[in-house]
Amino acid sequence: MSTGTPPRTVWQNWARSVRSHPMRVERPTSTAAVATLVQAAATEGLTVKAVGAGHSFTSIAATDGVQLSLDRMNAVLHHDAGTRRVRVQAGISLHELNPRLLALGLALPNLGDVDPQSVAGAISTGTHGTGGRLHGIAAAVAALQLVTGSGEVVEVDEQHPWFRAASVGLGALGIVTEVTLQCVPAFLLHAREEPIALPDVLERLPELVEENDHAEFYWFPHTEKALLKRNNRVPDGTRRRPVGRLRHLWDDELLSNVGFEVLNRAVRLRPSLVPRLNEMSGSLLGAREYVDHSHAVFVSPRRVRFRESEFAVPREALHDVIAELAQWFGARHETISFPIEVRFTAADDIWLSTGHERDNAYVAVHQYHRSDPTTYFAAAQDIFTAHGGRPHWGKLHTLDAEYFRGVYPRFEDFLAVRDAADPGRVFTNPYLARVLGR
Ligand SMILES: Cc1cc2nc3c(=O)[nH]c(=O)nc-3n(C[C@H](O)[C@H](O)[C@H](O)COP(=O)(O)OP(=O)(O)OC[C@H]3O[C@@H](n4cnc5c(N)ncnc54)[C@H](O)[C@@H]3O)c2cc1C
């Protein structure tokens, strides 16, 4: 029998770790429409949350109020060839943006390892790639347009007092409707991937991070096997040599996706197989080299669903962190099939960026989406926090405002900007109440 109440939409994130039931879903096409929707929701006493591609593992994007999808606000508005600044609507995905930038002879200086995220979503959580002298994507923000809790439209540029709070804003300050990105000339990268022993990669780390534009490695738990990836800009005139179709199919689709899904299903039945299978995976992924457009090198397909927790730790703590994780694996609390990813960035000046005033190493732990990550991630979190780790805002952690006050020197300043931009807490949700403390 009908109760007369229309059923609410069910929203879930990519990892299937979060579900929410928005009261209604809106897909505005202009900043003016966003402002009107925010005002209307505030008048009704409802909260509002913008959602991008739902690629956060935390409930940072969840709402039971009004959900705003900016997927129809995906235009490149204009670009300045002299300054290489590009103004976009904030709902554009990185997947749509990268080829549009290339057509203008431009690129973002650095990217993470997938591209479905919206520009607003990626910057709001501090999404990053790797590069010992480089920063996260939010560092490329030269200005942004924000709709505040009262529906006012504010241009936040480098001179604005909110600037260092607004790019990694956690969705807490307002709805980002446009972003100006400082781009660089389009570039090709020479990618080199090769197996390496964990002790070797750790010993050579300072030189690897210093001498390569983008260095990272994957460590296979319960083994001493790792895969080292180095991507470097090539001199002008170098020709593209993309990965061949067959090699791409074998490495990126069969081994890294189809085969990996099968392996993860198998080890749920026989977890004791994991150490041997990880040894095999570490050996099967062979060496390869290619040259391609920067975004084609940074981004890979990720079809096996997983859960992830990632912390930024001071670079000098990395050896201890890896040793403590190895000790935990050695004690066989659980067997873990997903490799651990280690990346690097340089210090920036954004208040809630994991890179705030600190050269970091990032250590990411993953678990297959059908397996419970709680024990593993809690153990890893204890190790990371003992070294002053800062969790990625979009990846799983259980920390709250009390902890963040200690690891972010400008935490109170961020809260003051939030009080000014959203005094009525139109943009809050339970995740923000926990991590910001109110
Ligand atoms: C397979 C996979 C790979 C990943 N790889 C990386 C990686 O390499 N590096 C890395 O750092 N992270 C990575 N992530 C994490 C991901 O980049 C971040 O969680 C990112 O925030 C997701 O962007 P989104 O568009 O999906 O945003 P959502 O998850 O939908 O939202 C994230 C936050 O942004 C806010 N938001 C979205 N749009 C707006 C707007 N218009 N105005 C204000 N706030 C807004 C939301 O309210 C929410 O607070 C990965 C995630 C997955 C699932």
PDB file of C-alpha atoms and ligand atoms in Angstrom, residues 11 14-15 49-58 60-62 68 70 90-91 111-114 116-129 146 170-172 174-177 302 306 308 310 341 343 392-395 429 432, ligand 1:
ATOM      1  CA  TRP A  11      23.075   7.232  -4.076  1.00  0.00           C
ATOM      2  CA  TRP A  14      32.200   4.108  -6.680  1.00  0.00           C
ATOM      3  CA  ALA A  15      33.650   1.866  -3.949  1.00  0.00           C
ATOM      4  CA  LYS A  49      25.917  18.816  -1.004  1.00  0.00           C
ATOM      5  CA  ALA A  50      27.591  18.848  -4.379  1.00  0.00           C
ATOM      6  CA  VAL A  51      28.694  15.486  -5.669  1.00  0.00           C
ATOM      7  CA  GLY A  52      31.280  14.843  -8.352  1.00  0.00           C
ATOM      8  CA  ALA A  53      32.003  11.339  -9.636  1.00  0.00           C
ATOM      9  CA  GLY A  54      31.455   9.728  -6.229  1.00  0.00           C
ATOM     10  CA  HIS A  55      35.084   8.589  -6.225  1.00  0.00           C
ATOM     11  CA  SER A  56      35.673   9.367  -2.557  1.00  0.00           C
ATOM     12  CA  PHE A  57      35.809   6.329  -0.309  1.00  0.00           C
ATOM     13  CA  THR A  58      34.707   8.352   2.728  1.00  0.00           C
ATOM     14  CA  ILE A  60      32.456  13.254   2.495  1.00  0.00           C
ATOM     15  CA  ALA A  61      30.017  13.632  -0.444  1.00  0.00           C
ATOM     16  CA  ALA A  62      27.010  11.947   1.191  1.00  0.00           C
ATOM     17  CA  LEU A  68      23.687  18.874  -6.526  1.00  0.00           C
ATOM     18  CA  LEU A  70      27.288  19.659 -11.567  1.00  0.00           C
ATOM     19  CA  ALA A  90      33.670  23.064 -11.890  1.00  0.00           C
ATOM     20  CA  GLY A  91      31.676  19.969 -12.870  1.00  0.00           C
ATOM     21  CA  LEU A 111      47.600  14.122 -12.040  1.00  0.00           C
ATOM     22  CA  GLY A 112      46.551  11.131  -9.954  1.00  0.00           C
ATOM     23  CA  ASP A 113      46.126   7.659 -11.402  1.00  0.00           C
ATOM     24  CA  VAL A 114      42.505   7.854 -12.629  1.00  0.00           C
ATOM     25  CA  PRO A 116      36.694  10.212 -13.776  1.00  0.00           C
ATOM     26  CA  GLN A 117      36.788  12.780 -10.933  1.00  0.00           C
ATOM     27  CA  SER A 118      35.258  16.223 -11.422  1.00  0.00           C
ATOM     28  CA  VAL A 119      37.639  19.158 -11.122  1.00  0.00           C
ATOM     29  CA  ALA A 120      35.723  20.432  -8.058  1.00  0.00           C
ATOM     30  CA  GLY A 121      35.735  17.010  -6.390  1.00  0.00           C
ATOM     31  CA  ALA A 122      39.410  16.403  -7.097  1.00  0.00           C
ATOM     32  CA  ILE A 123      40.564  19.725  -5.640  1.00  0.00           C
ATOM     33  CA  SER A 124      38.146  19.657  -2.693  1.00  0.00           C
ATOM     34  CA  THR A 125      39.730  16.508  -1.195  1.00  0.00           C
ATOM     35  CA  GLY A 126      43.347  17.275  -2.118  1.00  0.00           C
ATOM     36  CA  THR A 127      43.703  14.716  -4.913  1.00  0.00           C
ATOM     37  CA  HIS A 128      47.356  14.244  -5.878  1.00  0.00           C
ATOM     38  CA  GLY A 129      49.714  12.200  -8.012  1.00  0.00           C
ATOM     39  CA  LEU A 146      32.032  29.866  -4.814  1.00  0.00           C
ATOM     40  CA  LEU A 170      36.208  19.629   1.657  1.00  0.00           C
ATOM     41  CA  GLY A 171      32.933  20.905   0.194  1.00  0.00           C
ATOM     42  CA  ALA A 172      32.479  22.730   3.516  1.00  0.00           C
ATOM     43  CA  GLY A 174      30.170  26.317  -0.514  1.00  0.00           C
ATOM     44  CA  ILE A 175      29.496  25.056  -4.011  1.00  0.00           C
ATOM     45  CA  VAL A 176      32.432  25.592  -6.363  1.00  0.00           C
ATOM     46  CA  THR A 177      30.954  26.585  -9.710  1.00  0.00           C
ATOM     47  CA  ARG A 302      40.807   0.679 -12.525  1.00  0.00           C
ATOM     48  CA  PHE A 306      38.373  -1.676  -3.842  1.00  0.00           C
ATOM     49  CA  GLU A 308      41.405   2.568   0.144  1.00  0.00           C
ATOM     50  CA  GLU A 310      45.967   6.745   2.264  1.00  0.00           C
ATOM     51  CA  GLU A 341      51.259   2.339  -3.316  1.00  0.00           C
ATOM     52  CA  ARG A 343      54.057   8.355  -3.833  1.00  0.00           C
ATOM     53  CA  HIS A 392      43.541  11.894   2.321  1.00  0.00           C
ATOM     54  CA  TRP A 393      40.135  13.567   2.872  1.00  0.00           C
ATOM     55  CA  GLY A 394      38.480  11.266   0.351  1.00  0.00           C
ATOM     56  CA  LYS A 395      39.993   7.993   1.618  1.00  0.00           C
ATOM     57  CA  ASN A 429      27.018  16.374   6.671  1.00  0.00           C
ATOM     58  CA  LEU A 432      32.238  17.180   8.050  1.00  0.00           C
TER      59      LEU A 432
HETATM   60  C1  LIG B   1      39.671   4.265  -8.400  1.00  0.00           C
HETATM   61  C2  LIG B   1      40.075   5.517  -7.666  1.00  0.00           C
HETATM   62  C3  LIG B   1      41.336   6.058  -7.867  1.00  0.00           C
HETATM   63  C4  LIG B   1      41.732   7.209  -7.174  1.00  0.00           C
HETATM   64  N1  LIG B   1      42.999   7.709  -7.392  1.00  0.00           N
HETATM   65  C5  LIG B   1      43.420   8.776  -6.675  1.00  0.00           C
HETATM   66  C6  LIG B   1      44.735   9.297  -6.855  1.00  0.00           C
HETATM   67  O1  LIG B   1      45.513   8.825  -7.682  1.00  0.00           O
HETATM   68  N2  LIG B   1      45.117  10.340  -6.075  1.00  0.00           N
HETATM   69  C7  LIG B   1      44.289  10.885  -5.134  1.00  0.00           C
HETATM   70  O2  LIG B   1      44.706  11.798  -4.442  1.00  0.00           O
HETATM   71  N3  LIG B   1      43.024  10.456  -4.985  1.00  0.00           N
HETATM   72  C8  LIG B   1      42.578   9.414  -5.734  1.00  0.00           C
HETATM   73  N4  LIG B   1      41.290   8.964  -5.569  1.00  0.00           N
HETATM   74  C9  LIG B   1      40.386   9.719  -4.688  1.00  0.00           C
HETATM   75  C10 LIG B   1      39.606  10.775  -5.486  1.00  0.00           C
HETATM   76  O3  LIG B   1      40.442  11.488  -6.358  1.00  0.00           O
HETATM   77  C11 LIG B   1      38.975  11.818  -4.542  1.00  0.00           C
HETATM   78  O4  LIG B   1      38.205  11.193  -3.554  1.00  0.00           O
HETATM   79  C12 LIG B   1      38.135  12.860  -5.298  1.00  0.00           C
HETATM   80  O5  LIG B   1      37.612  13.768  -4.377  1.00  0.00           O
HETATM   81  C13 LIG B   1      36.978  12.276  -6.073  1.00  0.00           C
HETATM   82  O6  LIG B   1      36.422  13.262  -6.907  1.00  0.00           O
HETATM   83  P1  LIG B   1      34.880  13.222  -7.253  1.00  0.00           P
HETATM   84  O7  LIG B   1      34.618  14.140  -8.386  1.00  0.00           O
HETATM   85  O8  LIG B   1      34.454  11.818  -7.389  1.00  0.00           O
HETATM   86  O9  LIG B   1      34.280  13.872  -5.940  1.00  0.00           O
HETATM   87  P2  LIG B   1      33.232  13.258  -4.852  1.00  0.00           P
HETATM   88  O10 LIG B   1      33.848  12.067  -4.236  1.00  0.00           O
HETATM   89  O11 LIG B   1      31.930  13.107  -5.534  1.00  0.00           O
HETATM   90  O12 LIG B   1      33.206  14.455  -3.826  1.00  0.00           O
HETATM   91  C14 LIG B   1      34.362  14.752  -3.057  1.00  0.00           C
HETATM   92  C15 LIG B   1      34.132  16.035  -2.275  1.00  0.00           C
HETATM   93  O13 LIG B   1      34.092  17.132  -3.185  1.00  0.00           O
HETATM   94  C16 LIG B   1      32.914  17.876  -2.938  1.00  0.00           C
HETATM   95  N5  LIG B   1      32.479  18.485  -4.178  1.00  0.00           N
HETATM   96  C17 LIG B   1      32.248  17.894  -5.358  1.00  0.00           C
HETATM   97  N6  LIG B   1      31.861  18.820  -6.255  1.00  0.00           N
HETATM   98  C18 LIG B   1      31.849  20.009  -5.606  1.00  0.00           C
HETATM   99  C19 LIG B   1      31.517  21.340  -5.968  1.00  0.00           C
HETATM  100  N7  LIG B   1      31.130  21.648  -7.197  1.00  0.00           N
HETATM  101  N8  LIG B   1      31.623  22.308  -5.036  1.00  0.00           N
HETATM  102  C20 LIG B   1      32.004  22.015  -3.756  1.00  0.00           C
HETATM  103  N9  LIG B   1      32.316  20.778  -3.361  1.00  0.00           N
HETATM  104  C21 LIG B   1      32.244  19.794  -4.276  1.00  0.00           C
HETATM  105  C22 LIG B   1      31.913  16.877  -2.417  1.00  0.00           C
HETATM  106  O14 LIG B   1      30.853  17.511  -1.728  1.00  0.00           O
HETATM  107  C23 LIG B   1      32.815  16.088  -1.498  1.00  0.00           C
HETATM  108  O15 LIG B   1      33.020  16.821  -0.320  1.00  0.00           O
HETATM  109  C24 LIG B   1      40.849   7.834  -6.252  1.00  0.00           C
HETATM  110  C25 LIG B   1      39.567   7.295  -6.052  1.00  0.00           C
HETATM  111  C26 LIG B   1      39.188   6.153  -6.752  1.00  0.00           C
HETATM  112  C27 LIG B   1      37.813   5.564  -6.534  1.00  0.00           C
END
